[in-house]
mmCIF file of C-alpha atoms in Angstrom:
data_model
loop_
_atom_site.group_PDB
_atom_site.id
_atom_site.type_symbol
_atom_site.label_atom_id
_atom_site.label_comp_id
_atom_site.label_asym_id
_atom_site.label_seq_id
_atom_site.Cartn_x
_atom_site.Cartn_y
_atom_site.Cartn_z
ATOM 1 C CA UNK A 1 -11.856 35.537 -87.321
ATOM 2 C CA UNK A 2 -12.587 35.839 -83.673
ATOM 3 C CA UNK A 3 -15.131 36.826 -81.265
ATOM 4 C CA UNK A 4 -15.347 38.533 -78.158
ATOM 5 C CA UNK A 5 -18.862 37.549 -76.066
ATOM 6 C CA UNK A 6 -20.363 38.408 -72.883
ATOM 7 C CA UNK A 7 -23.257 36.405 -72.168
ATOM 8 C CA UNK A 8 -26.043 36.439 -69.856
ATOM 9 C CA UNK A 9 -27.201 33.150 -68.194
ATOM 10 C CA UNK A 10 -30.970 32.851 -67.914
ATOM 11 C CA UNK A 11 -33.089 30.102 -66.878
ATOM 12 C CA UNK A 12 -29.917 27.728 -67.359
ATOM 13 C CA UNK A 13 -28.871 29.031 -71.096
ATOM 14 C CA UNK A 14 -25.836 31.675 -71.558
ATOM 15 C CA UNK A 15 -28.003 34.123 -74.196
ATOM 16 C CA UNK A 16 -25.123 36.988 -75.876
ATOM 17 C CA UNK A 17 -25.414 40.260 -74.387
ATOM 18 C CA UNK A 18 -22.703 42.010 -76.136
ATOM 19 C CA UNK A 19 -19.560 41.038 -79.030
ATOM 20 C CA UNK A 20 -16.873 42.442 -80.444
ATOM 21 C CA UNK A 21 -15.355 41.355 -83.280
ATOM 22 C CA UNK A 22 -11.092 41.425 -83.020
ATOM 23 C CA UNK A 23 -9.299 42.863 -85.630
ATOM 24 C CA UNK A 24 -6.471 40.146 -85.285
ATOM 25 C CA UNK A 25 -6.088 36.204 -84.689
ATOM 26 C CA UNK A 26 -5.468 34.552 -81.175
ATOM 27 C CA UNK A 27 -6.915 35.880 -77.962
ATOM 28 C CA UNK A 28 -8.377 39.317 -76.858
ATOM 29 C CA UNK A 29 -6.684 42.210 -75.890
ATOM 30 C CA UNK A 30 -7.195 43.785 -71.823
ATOM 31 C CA UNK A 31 -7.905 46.892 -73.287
ATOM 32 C CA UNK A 32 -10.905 45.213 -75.452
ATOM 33 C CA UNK A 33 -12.224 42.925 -72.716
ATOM 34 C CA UNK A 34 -12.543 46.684 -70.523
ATOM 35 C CA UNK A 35 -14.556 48.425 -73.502
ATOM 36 C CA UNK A 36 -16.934 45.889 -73.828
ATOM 37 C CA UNK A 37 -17.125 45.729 -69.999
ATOM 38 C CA UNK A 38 -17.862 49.549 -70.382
ATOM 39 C CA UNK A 39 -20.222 48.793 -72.447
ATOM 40 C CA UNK A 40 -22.184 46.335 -70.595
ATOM 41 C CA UNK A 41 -22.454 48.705 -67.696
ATOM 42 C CA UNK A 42 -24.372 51.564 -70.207
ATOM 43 C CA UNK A 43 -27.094 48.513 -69.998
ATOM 44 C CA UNK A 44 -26.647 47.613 -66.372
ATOM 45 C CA UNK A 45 -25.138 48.347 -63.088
ATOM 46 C CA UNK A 46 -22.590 46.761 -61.625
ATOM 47 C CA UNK A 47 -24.636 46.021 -58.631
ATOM 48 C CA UNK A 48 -26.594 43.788 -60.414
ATOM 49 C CA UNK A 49 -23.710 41.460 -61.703
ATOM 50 C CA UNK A 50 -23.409 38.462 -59.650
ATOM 51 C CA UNK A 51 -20.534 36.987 -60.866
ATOM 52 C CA UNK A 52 -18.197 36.980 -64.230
ATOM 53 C CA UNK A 53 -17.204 33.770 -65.179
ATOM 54 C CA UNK A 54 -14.006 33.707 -67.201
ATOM 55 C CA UNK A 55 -12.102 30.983 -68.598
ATOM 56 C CA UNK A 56 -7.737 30.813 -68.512
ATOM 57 C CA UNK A 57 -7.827 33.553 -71.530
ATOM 58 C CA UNK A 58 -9.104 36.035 -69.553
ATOM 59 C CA UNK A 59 -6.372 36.768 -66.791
ATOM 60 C CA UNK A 60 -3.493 39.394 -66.085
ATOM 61 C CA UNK A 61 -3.391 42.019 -62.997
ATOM 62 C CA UNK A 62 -4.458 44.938 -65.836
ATOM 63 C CA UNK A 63 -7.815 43.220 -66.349
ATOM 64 C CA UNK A 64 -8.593 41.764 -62.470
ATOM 65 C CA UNK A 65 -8.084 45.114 -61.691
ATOM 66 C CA UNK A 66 -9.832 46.876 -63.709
ATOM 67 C CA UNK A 67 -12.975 44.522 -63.195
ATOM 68 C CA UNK A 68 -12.584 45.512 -59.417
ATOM 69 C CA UNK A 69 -12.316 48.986 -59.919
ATOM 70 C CA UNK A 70 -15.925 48.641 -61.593
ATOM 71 C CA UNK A 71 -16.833 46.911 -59.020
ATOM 72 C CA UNK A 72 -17.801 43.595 -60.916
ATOM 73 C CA UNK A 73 -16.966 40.437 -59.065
ATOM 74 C CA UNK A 74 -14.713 37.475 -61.309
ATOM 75 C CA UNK A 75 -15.007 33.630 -60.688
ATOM 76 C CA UNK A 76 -12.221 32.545 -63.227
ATOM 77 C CA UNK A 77 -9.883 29.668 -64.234
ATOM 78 C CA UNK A 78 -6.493 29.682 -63.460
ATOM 79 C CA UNK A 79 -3.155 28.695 -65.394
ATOM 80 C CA UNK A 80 -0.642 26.564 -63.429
ATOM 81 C CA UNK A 81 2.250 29.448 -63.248
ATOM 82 C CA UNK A 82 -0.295 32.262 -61.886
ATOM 83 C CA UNK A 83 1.347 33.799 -58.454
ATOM 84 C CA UNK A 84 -0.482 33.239 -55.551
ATOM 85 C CA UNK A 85 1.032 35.149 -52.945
ATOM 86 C CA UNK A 86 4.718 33.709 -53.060
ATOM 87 C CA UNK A 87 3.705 30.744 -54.426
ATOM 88 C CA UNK A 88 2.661 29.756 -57.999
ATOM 89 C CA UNK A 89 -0.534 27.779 -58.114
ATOM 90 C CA UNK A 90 1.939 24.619 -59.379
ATOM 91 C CA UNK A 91 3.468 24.421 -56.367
ATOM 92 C CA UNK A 92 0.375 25.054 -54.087
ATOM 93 C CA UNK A 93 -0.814 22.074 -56.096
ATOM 94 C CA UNK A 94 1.966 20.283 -55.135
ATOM 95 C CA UNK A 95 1.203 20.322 -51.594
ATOM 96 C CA UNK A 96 -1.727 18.415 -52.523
ATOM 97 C CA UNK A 97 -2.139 14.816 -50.406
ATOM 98 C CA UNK A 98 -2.551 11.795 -52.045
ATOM 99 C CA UNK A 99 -6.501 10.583 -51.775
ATOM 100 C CA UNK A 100 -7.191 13.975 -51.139
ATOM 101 C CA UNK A 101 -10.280 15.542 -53.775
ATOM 102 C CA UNK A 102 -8.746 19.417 -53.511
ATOM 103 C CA UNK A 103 -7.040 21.992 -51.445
ATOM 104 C CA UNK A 104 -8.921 25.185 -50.358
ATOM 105 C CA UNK A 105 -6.724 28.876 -50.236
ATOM 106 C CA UNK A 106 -8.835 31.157 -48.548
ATOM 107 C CA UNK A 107 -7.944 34.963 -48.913
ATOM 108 C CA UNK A 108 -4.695 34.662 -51.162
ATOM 109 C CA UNK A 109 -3.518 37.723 -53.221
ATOM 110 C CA UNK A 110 -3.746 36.906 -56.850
ATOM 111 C CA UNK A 111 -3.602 39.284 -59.844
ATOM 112 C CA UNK A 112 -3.247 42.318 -56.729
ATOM 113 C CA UNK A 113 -6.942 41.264 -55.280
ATOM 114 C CA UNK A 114 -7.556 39.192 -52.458
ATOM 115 C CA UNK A 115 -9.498 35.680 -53.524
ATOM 116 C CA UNK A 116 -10.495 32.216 -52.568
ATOM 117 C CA UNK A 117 -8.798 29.664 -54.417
ATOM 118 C CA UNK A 118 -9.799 26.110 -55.284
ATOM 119 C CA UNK A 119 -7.017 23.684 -56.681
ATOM 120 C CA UNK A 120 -8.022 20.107 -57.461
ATOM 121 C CA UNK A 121 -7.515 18.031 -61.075
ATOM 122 C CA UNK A 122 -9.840 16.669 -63.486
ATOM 123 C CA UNK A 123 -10.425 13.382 -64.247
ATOM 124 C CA UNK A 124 -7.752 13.240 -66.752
ATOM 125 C CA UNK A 125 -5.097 14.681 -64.444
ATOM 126 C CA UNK A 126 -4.946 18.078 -65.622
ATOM 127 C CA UNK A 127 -5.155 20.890 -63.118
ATOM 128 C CA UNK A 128 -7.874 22.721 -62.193
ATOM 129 C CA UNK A 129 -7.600 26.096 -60.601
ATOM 130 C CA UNK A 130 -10.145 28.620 -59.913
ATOM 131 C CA UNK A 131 -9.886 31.670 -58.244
ATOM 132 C CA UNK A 132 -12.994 34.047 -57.265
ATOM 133 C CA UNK A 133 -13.803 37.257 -54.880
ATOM 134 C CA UNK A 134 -17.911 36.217 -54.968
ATOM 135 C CA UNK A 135 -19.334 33.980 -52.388
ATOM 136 C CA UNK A 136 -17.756 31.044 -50.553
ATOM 137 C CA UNK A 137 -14.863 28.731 -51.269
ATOM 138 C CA UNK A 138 -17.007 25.866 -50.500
ATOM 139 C CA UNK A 139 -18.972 26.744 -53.876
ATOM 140 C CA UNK A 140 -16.279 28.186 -55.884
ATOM 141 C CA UNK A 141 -16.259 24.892 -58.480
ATOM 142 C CA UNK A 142 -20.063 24.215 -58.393
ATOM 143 C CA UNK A 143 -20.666 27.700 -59.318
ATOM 144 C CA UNK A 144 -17.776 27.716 -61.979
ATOM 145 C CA UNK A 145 -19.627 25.087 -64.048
ATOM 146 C CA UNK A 146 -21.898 27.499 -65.309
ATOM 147 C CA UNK A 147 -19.212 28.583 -67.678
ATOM 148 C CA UNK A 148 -20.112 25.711 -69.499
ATOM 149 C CA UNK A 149 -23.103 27.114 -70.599
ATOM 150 C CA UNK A 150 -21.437 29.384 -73.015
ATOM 151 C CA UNK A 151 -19.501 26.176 -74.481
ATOM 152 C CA UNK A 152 -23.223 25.297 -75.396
ATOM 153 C CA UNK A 153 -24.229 28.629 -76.873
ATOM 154 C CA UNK A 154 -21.051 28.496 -78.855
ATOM 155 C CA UNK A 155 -22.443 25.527 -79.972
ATOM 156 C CA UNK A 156 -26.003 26.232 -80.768
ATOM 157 C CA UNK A 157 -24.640 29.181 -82.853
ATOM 158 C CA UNK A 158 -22.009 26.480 -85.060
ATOM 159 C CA UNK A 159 -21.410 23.459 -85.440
ATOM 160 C CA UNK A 160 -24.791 21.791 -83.376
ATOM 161 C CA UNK A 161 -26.868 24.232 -84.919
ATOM 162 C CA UNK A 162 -26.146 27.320 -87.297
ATOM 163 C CA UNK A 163 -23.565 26.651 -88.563
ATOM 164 C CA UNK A 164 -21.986 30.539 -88.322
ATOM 165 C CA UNK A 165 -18.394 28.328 -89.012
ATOM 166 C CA UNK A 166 -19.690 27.673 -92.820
ATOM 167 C CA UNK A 167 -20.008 31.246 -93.653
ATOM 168 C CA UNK A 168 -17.427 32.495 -96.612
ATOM 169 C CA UNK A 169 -17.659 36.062 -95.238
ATOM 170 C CA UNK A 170 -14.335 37.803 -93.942
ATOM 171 C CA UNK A 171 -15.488 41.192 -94.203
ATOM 172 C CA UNK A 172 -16.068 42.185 -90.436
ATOM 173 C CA UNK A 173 -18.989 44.464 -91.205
ATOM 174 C CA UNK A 174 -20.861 41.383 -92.885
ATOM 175 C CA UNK A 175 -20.237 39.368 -89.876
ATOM 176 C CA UNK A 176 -21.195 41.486 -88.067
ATOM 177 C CA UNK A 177 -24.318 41.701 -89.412
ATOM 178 C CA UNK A 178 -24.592 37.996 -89.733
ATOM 179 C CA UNK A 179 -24.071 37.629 -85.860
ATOM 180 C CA UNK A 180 -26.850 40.321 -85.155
ATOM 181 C CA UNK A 181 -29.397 38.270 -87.133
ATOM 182 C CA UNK A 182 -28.257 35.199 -85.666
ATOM 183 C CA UNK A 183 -28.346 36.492 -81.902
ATOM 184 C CA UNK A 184 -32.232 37.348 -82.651
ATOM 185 C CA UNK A 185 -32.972 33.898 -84.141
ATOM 186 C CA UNK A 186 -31.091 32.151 -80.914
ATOM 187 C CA UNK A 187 -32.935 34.540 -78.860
ATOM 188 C CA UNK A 188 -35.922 33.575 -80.496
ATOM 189 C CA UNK A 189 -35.702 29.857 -79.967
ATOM 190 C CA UNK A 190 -34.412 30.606 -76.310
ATOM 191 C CA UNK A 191 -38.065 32.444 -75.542
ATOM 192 C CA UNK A 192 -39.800 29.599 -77.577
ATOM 193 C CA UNK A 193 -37.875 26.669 -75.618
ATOM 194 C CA UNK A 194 -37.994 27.727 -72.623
ATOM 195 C CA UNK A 195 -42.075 27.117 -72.601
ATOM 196 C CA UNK A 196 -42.025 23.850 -73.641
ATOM 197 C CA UNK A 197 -42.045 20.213 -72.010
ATOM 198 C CA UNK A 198 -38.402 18.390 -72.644
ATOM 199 C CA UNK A 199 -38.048 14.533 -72.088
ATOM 200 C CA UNK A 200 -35.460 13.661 -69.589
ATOM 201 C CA UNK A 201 -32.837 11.105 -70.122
ATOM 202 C CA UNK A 202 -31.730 8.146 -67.362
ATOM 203 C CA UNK A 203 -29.106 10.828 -65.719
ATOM 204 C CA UNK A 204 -32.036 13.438 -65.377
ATOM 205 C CA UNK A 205 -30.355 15.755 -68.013
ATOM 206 C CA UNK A 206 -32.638 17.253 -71.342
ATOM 207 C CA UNK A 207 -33.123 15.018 -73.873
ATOM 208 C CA UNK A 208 -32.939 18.075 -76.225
ATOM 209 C CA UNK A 209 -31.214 21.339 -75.635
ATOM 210 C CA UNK A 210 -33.744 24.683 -75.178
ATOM 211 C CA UNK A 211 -32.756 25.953 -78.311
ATOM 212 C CA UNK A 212 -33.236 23.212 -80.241
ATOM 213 C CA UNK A 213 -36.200 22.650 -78.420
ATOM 214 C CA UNK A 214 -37.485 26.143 -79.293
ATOM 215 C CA UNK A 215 -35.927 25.725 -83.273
ATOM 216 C CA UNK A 216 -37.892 22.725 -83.524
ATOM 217 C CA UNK A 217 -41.134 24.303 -82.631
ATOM 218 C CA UNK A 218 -40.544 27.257 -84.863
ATOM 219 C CA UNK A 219 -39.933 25.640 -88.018
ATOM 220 C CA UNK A 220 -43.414 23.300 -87.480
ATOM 221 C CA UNK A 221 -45.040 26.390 -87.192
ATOM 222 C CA UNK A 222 -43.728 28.379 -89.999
ATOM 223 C CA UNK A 223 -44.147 24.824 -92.243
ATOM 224 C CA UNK A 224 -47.956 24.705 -91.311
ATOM 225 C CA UNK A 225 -50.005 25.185 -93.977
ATOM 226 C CA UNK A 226 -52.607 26.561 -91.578
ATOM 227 C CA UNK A 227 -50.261 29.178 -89.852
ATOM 228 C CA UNK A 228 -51.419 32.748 -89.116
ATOM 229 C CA UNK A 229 -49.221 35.833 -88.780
ATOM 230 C CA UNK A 230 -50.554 36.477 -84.775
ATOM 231 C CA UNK A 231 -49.738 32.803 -84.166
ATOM 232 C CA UNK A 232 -46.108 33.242 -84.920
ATOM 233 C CA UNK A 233 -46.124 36.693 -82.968
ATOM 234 C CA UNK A 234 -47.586 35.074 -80.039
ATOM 235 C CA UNK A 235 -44.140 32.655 -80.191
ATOM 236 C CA UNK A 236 -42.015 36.138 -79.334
ATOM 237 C CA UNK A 237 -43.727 36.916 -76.396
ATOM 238 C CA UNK A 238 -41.775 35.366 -73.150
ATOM 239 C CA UNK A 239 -44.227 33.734 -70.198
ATOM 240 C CA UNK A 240 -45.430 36.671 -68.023
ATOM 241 C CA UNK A 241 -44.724 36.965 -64.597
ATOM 242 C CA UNK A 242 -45.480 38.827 -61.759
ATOM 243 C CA UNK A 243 -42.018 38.467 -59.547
ATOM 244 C CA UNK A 244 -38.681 39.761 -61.434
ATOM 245 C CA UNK A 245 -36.070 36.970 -62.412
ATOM 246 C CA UNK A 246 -32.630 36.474 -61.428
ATOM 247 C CA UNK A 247 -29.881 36.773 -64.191
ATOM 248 C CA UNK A 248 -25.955 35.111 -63.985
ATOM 249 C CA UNK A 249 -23.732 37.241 -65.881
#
């Protein structure tokens, strides 16, 4: 059973926004990517999306071009045989110097919409390729990191935290349901984490993720003997502040 998710990235954690569940195996579907995106925009305008991160699954000219039509910016991941102009993005790749970190394509037709393309490999050799019409080239694959952040909320919601990949349901409607409750309880320990102190290791990095941070704190308080209803109300209520916040989708 899969899921469809569009996040939100706030103070550095991807919280869900939206889901669909799909009604078969493998990958979505363009025309369910577009209805959630449809849906998203009954929340919010498209003016105030910054960016769409998107991993390899989410490519074709159907779906870039619908996303452009709605006006919502993409920075997304490449496959090797996407058409870049003429030219696949293998054999751009290929033009690649030896000793050389990446190669920049600036203003390259891809999926029918003009983008910025950066081509470099990973560490292991495999290629990396990713394509955006937001910002500069020069940040194209700093900003794509942030993708990551789902990778963590997928996380959080399994097998680090969870566990949503134990459950024996299969009826959609109950998992649904399930992911709903869960959502709130992430959400929960999001608000509650994002308040308190976290150790830092040698690299500078958390010692302890925000939700499990915030997870932490909640369970003390519900295990106190001397906990009061108002105390564990207070732990919904985000920090106040005067200035609005900015909010990666």
């Amino acid at each position: 059973m899969n899921v469809l998710l569009l996040a939100v990235i706030w103070r550095g954690v991807a919280v869900p926004l939206l889901y669909e569940l799909l009604p078969h195996g493998g990958g979505s579907h363009t025309e369910i990517r577009h209805t959630l995106m449809d849906d998203a925009l009954c929340l919010l305008c498209a003016a105030d999306i910054r960016v769409l991160y998107a991993d390899r699954e989410f490519v074709g000219y159907d779906w870039i071009q619908g996303l452009a039509c709605r006006g919502i910016p993409i920075c997304v991941r490449l496959r090797s045989d996407t058409l870049m102009d003429d030219w696949t993005a293998k054999d751009w790749l290929s033009r690649l110097q030896t000793g050389t970190a990446g190669l920049l394509v600036e203003d390259t037709v891809v999926y029918g919409q003009p983008m910025n393309v950066v081509l470099t490999h990973t560490r292991d050799g495999e290629s990396l390729i990713i394509a955006s019409n937001a910002g500069a080239v020069t940040t194209i694959q700093t900003r794509y990191r942030r993708r990551f952040l789902i990778e963590c909320l997928f996380r959080a919601l399994k097998s680090k935290g969870f566990q949503l990949e134990g459950t024996h349901m299969t009826l959609h409607d109950h998992v649904e349901r399930l992911l709903c409750l869960l959502t709130l309880t992430y959400t929960w320990c999001v608000l509650v984490g994002v308040t308190l102190d976290c150790p830092k290791k040698a690299h500078g990095r958390r010692a302890w993720s925000v939700v499990k941070m915030g997870l932490r704190e909640l369970v003390r308080s519900f295990s106190r003997e001397s906990a009061r209803l108002c105390d564990l109300i207070d732990l919904l209520m985000p920090s106040q502040t005067n200035s609005p916040e900015s909010v990666g989708y």
